[in-house]
mmCIF file of C-alpha atoms and ligand atoms in Angstrom:
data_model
loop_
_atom_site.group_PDB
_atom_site.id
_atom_site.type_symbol
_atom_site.label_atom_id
_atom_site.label_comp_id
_atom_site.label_asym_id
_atom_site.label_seq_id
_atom_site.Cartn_x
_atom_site.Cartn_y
_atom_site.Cartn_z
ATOM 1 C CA UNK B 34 98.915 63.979 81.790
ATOM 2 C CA UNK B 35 101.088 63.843 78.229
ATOM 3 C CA UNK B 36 100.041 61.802 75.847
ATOM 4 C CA UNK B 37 101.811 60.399 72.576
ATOM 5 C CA UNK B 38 102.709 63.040 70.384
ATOM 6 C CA UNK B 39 102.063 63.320 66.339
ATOM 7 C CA UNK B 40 105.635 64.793 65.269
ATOM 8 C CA UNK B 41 109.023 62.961 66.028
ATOM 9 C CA UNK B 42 110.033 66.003 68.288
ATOM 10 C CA UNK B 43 108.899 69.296 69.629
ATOM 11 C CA UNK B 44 111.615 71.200 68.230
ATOM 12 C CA UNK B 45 111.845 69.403 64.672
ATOM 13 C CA UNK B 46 108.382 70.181 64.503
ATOM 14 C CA UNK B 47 108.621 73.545 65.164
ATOM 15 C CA UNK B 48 111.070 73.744 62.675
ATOM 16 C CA UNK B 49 108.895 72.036 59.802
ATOM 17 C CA UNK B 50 106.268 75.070 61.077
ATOM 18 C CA UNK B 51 108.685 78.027 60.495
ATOM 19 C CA UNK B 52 109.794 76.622 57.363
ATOM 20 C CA UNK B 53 105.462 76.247 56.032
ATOM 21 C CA UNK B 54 105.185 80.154 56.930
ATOM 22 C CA UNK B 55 107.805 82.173 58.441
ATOM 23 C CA UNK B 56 106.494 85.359 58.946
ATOM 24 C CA UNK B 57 103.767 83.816 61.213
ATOM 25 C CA UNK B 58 106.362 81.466 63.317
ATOM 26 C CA UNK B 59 108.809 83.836 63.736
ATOM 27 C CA UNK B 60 111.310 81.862 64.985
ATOM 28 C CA UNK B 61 113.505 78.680 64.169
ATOM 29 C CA UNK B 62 113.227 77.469 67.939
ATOM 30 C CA UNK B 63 110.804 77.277 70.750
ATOM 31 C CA UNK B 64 111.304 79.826 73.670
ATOM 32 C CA UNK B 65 114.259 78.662 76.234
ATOM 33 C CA UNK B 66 113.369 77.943 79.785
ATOM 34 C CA UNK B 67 115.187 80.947 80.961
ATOM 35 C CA UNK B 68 112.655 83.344 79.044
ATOM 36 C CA UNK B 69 109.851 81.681 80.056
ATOM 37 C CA UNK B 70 111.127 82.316 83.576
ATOM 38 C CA UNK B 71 112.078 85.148 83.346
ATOM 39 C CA UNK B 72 108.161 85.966 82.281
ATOM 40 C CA UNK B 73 106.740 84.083 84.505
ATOM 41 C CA UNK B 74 108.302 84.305 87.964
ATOM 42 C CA UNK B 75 107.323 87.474 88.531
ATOM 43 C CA UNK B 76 103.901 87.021 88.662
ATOM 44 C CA UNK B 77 101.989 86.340 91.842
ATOM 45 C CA UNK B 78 99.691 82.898 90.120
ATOM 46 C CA UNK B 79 97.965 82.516 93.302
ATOM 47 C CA UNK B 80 94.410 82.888 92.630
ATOM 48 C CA UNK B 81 94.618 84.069 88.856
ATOM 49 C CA UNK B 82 91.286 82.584 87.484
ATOM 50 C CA UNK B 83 91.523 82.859 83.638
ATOM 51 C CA UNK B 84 94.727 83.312 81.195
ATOM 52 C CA UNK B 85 95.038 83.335 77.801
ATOM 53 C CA UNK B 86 97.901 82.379 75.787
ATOM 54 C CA UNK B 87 98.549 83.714 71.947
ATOM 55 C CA UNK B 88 100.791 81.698 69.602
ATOM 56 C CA UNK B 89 101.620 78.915 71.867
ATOM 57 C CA UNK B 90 103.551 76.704 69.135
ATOM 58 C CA UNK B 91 104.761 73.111 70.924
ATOM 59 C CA UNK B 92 103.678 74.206 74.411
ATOM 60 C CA UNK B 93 106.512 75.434 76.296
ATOM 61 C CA UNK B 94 104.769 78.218 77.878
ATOM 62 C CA UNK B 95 101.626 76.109 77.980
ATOM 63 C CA UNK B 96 102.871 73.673 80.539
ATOM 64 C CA UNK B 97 105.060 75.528 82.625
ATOM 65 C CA UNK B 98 101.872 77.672 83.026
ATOM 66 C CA UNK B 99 99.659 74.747 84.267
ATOM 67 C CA UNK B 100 102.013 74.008 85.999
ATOM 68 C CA UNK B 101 101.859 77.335 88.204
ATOM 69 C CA UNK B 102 98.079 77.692 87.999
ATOM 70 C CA UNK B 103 95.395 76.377 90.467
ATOM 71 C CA UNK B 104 93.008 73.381 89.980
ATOM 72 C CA UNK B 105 89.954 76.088 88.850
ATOM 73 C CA UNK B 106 92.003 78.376 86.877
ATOM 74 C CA UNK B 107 91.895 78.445 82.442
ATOM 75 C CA UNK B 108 94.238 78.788 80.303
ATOM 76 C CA UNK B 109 92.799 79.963 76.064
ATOM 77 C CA UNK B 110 95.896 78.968 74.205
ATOM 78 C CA UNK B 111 94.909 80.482 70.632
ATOM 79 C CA UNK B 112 97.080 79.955 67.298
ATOM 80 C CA UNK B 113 96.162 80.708 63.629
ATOM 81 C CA UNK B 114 97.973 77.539 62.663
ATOM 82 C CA UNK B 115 95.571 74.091 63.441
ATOM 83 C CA UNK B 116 98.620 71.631 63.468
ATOM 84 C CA UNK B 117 100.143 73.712 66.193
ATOM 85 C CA UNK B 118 96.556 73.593 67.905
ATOM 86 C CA UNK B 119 96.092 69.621 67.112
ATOM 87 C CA UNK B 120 99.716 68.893 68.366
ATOM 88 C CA UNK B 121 99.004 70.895 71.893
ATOM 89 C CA UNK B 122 95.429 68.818 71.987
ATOM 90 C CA UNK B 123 97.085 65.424 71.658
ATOM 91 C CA UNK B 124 100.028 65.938 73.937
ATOM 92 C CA UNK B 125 98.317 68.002 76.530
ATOM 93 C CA UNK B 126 95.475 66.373 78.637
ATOM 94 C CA UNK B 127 94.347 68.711 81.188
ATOM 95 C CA UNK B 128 90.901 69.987 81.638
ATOM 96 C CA UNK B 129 91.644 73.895 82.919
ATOM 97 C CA UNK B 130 92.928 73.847 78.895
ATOM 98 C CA UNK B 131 91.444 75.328 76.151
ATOM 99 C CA UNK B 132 93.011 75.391 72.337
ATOM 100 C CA UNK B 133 91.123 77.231 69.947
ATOM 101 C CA UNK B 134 92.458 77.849 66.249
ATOM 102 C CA UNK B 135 92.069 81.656 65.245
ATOM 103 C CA UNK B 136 93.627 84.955 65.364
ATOM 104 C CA UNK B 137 94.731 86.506 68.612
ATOM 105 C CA UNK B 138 92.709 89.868 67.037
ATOM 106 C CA UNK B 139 89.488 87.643 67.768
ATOM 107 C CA UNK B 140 90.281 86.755 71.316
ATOM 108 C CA UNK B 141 86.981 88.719 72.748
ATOM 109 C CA UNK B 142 84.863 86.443 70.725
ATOM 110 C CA UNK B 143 86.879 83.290 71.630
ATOM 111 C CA UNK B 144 86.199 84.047 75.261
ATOM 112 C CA UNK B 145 82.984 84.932 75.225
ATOM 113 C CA UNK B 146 82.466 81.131 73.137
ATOM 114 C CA UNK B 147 84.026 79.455 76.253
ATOM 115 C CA UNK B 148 81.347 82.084 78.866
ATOM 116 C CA UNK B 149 84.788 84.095 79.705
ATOM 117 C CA UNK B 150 84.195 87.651 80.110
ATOM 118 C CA UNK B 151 88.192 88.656 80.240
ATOM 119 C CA UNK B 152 91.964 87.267 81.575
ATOM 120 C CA UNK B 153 93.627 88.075 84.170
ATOM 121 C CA UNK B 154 96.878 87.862 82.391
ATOM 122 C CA UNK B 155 97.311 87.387 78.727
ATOM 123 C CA UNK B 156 100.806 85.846 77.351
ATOM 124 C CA UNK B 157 101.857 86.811 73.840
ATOM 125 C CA UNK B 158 104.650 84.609 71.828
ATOM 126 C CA UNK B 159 103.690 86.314 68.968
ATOM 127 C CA UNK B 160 106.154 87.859 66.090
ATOM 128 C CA UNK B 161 104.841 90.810 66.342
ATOM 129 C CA UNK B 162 107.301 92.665 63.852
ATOM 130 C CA UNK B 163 106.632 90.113 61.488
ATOM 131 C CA UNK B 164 102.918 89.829 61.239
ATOM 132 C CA UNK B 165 101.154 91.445 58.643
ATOM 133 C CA UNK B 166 100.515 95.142 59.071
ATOM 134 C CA UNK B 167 97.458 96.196 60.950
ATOM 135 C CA UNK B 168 97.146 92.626 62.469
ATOM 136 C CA UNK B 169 99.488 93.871 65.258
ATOM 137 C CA UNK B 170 97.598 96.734 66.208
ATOM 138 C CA UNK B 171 94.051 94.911 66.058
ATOM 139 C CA UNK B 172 96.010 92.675 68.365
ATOM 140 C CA UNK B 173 96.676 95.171 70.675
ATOM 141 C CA UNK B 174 93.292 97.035 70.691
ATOM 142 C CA UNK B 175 91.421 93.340 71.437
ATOM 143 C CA UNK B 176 94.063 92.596 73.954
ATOM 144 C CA UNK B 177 93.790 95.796 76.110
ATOM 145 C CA UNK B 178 90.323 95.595 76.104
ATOM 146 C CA UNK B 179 90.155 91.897 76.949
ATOM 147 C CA UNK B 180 92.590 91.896 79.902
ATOM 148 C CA UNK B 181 90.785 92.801 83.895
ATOM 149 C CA UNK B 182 91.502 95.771 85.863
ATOM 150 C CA UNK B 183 94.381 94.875 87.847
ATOM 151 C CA UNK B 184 95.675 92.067 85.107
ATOM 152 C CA UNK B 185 99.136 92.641 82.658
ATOM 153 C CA UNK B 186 100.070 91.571 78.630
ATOM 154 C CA UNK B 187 103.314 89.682 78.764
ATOM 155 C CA UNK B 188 105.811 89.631 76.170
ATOM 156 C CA UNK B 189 108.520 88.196 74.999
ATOM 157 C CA UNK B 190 110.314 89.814 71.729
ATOM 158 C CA UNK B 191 113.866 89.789 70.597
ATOM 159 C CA UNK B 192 113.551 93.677 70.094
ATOM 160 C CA UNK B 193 112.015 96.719 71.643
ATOM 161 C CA UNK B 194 109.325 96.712 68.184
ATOM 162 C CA UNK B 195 106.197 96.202 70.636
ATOM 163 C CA UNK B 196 107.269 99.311 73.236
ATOM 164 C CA UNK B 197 105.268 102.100 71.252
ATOM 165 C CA UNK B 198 102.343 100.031 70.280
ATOM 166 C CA UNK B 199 102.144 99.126 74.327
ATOM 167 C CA UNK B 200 102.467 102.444 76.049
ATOM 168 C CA UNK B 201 99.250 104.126 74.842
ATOM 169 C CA UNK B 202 97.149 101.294 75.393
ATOM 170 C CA UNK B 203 98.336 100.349 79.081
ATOM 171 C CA UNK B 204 99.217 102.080 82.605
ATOM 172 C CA UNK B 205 102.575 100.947 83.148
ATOM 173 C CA UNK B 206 104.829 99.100 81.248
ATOM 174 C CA UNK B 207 107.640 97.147 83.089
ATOM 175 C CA UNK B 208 110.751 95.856 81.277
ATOM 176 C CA UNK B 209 113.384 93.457 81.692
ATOM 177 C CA UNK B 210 116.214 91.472 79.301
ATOM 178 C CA UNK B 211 117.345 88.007 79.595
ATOM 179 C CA UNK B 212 120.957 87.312 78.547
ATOM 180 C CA UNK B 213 121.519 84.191 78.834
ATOM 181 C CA UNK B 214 118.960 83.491 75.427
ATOM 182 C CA UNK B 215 120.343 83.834 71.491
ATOM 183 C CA UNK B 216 119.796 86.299 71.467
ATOM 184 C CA UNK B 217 119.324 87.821 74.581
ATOM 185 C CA UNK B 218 115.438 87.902 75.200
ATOM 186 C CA UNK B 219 113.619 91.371 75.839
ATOM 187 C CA UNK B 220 110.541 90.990 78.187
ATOM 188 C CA UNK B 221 107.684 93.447 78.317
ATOM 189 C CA UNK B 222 104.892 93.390 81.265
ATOM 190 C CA UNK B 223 102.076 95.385 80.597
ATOM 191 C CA UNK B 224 99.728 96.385 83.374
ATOM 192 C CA UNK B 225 96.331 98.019 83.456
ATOM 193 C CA UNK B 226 95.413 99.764 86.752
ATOM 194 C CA UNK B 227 93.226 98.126 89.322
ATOM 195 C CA UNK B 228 90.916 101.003 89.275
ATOM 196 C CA UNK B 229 90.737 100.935 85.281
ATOM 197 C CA UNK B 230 87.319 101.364 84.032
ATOM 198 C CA UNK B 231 86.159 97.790 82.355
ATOM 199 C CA UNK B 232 84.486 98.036 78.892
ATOM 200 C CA UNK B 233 81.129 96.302 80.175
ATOM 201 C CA UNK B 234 81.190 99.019 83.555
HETATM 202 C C1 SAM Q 425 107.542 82.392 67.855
HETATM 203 S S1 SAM Q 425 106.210 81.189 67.800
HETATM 204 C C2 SAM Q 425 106.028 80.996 69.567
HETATM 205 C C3 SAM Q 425 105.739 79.566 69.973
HETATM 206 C C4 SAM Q 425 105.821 79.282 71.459
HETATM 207 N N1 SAM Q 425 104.951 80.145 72.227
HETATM 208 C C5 SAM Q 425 107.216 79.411 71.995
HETATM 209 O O1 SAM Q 425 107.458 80.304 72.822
HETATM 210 O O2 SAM Q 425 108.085 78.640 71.613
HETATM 211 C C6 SAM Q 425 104.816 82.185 67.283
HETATM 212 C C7 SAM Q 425 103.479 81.489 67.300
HETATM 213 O O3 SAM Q 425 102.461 82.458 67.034
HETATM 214 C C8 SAM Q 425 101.468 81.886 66.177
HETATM 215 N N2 SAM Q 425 100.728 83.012 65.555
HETATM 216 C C9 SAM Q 425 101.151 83.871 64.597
HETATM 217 N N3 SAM Q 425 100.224 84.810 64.353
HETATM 218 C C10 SAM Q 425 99.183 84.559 65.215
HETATM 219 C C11 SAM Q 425 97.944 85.218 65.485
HETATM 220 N N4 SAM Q 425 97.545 86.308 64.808
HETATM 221 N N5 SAM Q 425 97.136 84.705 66.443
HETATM 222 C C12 SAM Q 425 97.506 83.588 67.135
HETATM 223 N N6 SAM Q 425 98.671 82.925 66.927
HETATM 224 C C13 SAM Q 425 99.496 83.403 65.971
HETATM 225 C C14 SAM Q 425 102.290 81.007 65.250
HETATM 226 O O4 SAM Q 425 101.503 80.032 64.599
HETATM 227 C C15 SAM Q 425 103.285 80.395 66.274
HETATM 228 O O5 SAM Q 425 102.732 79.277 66.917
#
C-alpha cells in the first residue's frame, strides 16, 4: 500500500508546514495515536459508505481510518495546503481515497465533483481558533449541511473554542478529553438526528 515518501519524515515535515503558515497548521506535531482513538473507537465503521476528512496533514487519521473502513467505503481528505495533499497522494495508494486541495468551506462542491451527495461522518483536524475569521463559521454551515441524517462532525481541539459554534448547528453534541496527549486532547462528536430533514428532501 505505502509508497516512498517526498520528505525525510512525517513529523519533520509537518514541522517545515507549521513553520510556512502557522495559523493554518495549527500545531507543531501530528495528532498522537491516543486522540485519534479516542475519536475513532467510538464509532460503529461497519457499513459507513462515505467520510470526509478536513486538514489531514501527514495522514495519521487518514490511515488509521482505512484502516477501519470497508472495501466500498470513501474517504475526501481535503487540505488548503497542496504539499500536504501531494505528500498523502505519494505515500498513500488506496483506491476508496480521495485528496482534493481546497477549503473545507467548499466541501459540498468537492463532493458533488467526485458524484457524492453527503458523508456519513466528517473528521475535522482543523485549527479552528486559529483560522481566519468567518472561515470557521462557513466551515460549519457547509459541514452541517453536508453530513446524512443519522451521521456526526468529529473533533479534535485542544480547547472548548468549537462548543458554541457546534450546538446550534447539530442535535447532540457528545464530549470527551484525552489525558494522556500534551496537552490533554478535548474531543467533540457532533450528531444530527436520524430523522433530520436532508437539504435535497
Ligand atoms: C493541526 S493540522 C492537522 C493535521 C493532521 N490531521 C493531524 O491530526 O496531525 C491542520 C491541518 O488543517 C489544514 N487546513 C487549515 N485550514 C484548512 C481549511 N480551511 N480547509 C482544509 N484544510 C485546512 C492545514 O493545512 C493542516 O494540514
Amino acid at each position: 500500500m505505502n509508497t516512498a515518501v517526498k520528505a525525510p519524515s512525517p513529523s519533520l515535515f509537518f514541522l517545515q508546514q507549521f513553520f510556512r503558515d502557522p495559523r493554518m497548521v495549527g500545531s507543531v506535531i501530528p495528532t498522537s495515536r491516543f486522540a485519534i482513538r479516542g475519536l475513532l473507537d467510538p464509532i460503529d465503521w461497519t457499513g459507513v459508505r462515505c467520510v470526509v476528512e478536513y486538514g489531514p496533514g501527514t495522514g495519521v487519521f487518514t490511515r488509521d481510518l482505512l484502516r477501519r473502513l470497508g472495501p466500498d467505503a470513501r474517504l475526501v481528505a481535503i487540505d488548503t495546503n497542496a504539499l500536504f495533499v501531494d505528500y498523502l497522494r505519494d505515500s498513500i495508494a488506496d483506491p476508496r481515497l480521495n485528496c482534493a486541495t481546497g477549503s473545507a468551506a467548499d466541501v459540498e462542491d468537492i463532493l458533488a465533483g467526485l458524484g457524492l451527495r453527503s458523508a456519513d461522518f466528517v473528521i475535522s483536524g482543523l485549527p479552528f481558533s486559529t483560522l481566519p475569521p468567518g472561515i470557521a463559521n462557513a466551515i460549519m454551515d457547509a459541514t452541517a449541511r453536508a453530513i446524512t441524517p443519522g451521521g456526526a462532525f468529529l473533533i479534535y481541539q485542544y480547547s472548548r473554542f468549537v462548543l458554541p459554534m457546534l450546538q446550534p448547528r447539530f442535535d447532540r453534541i457528545d464530549q470527551g478529553l484525552i489525558w494522556r496527549c500534551v496537552p490533554p486532547a478535548r474531543l467533540f462528536w457532533a450528531w444530527k438526528n436520524a430523522d433530520a430533514l436532508s437539504d435535497d428532501a
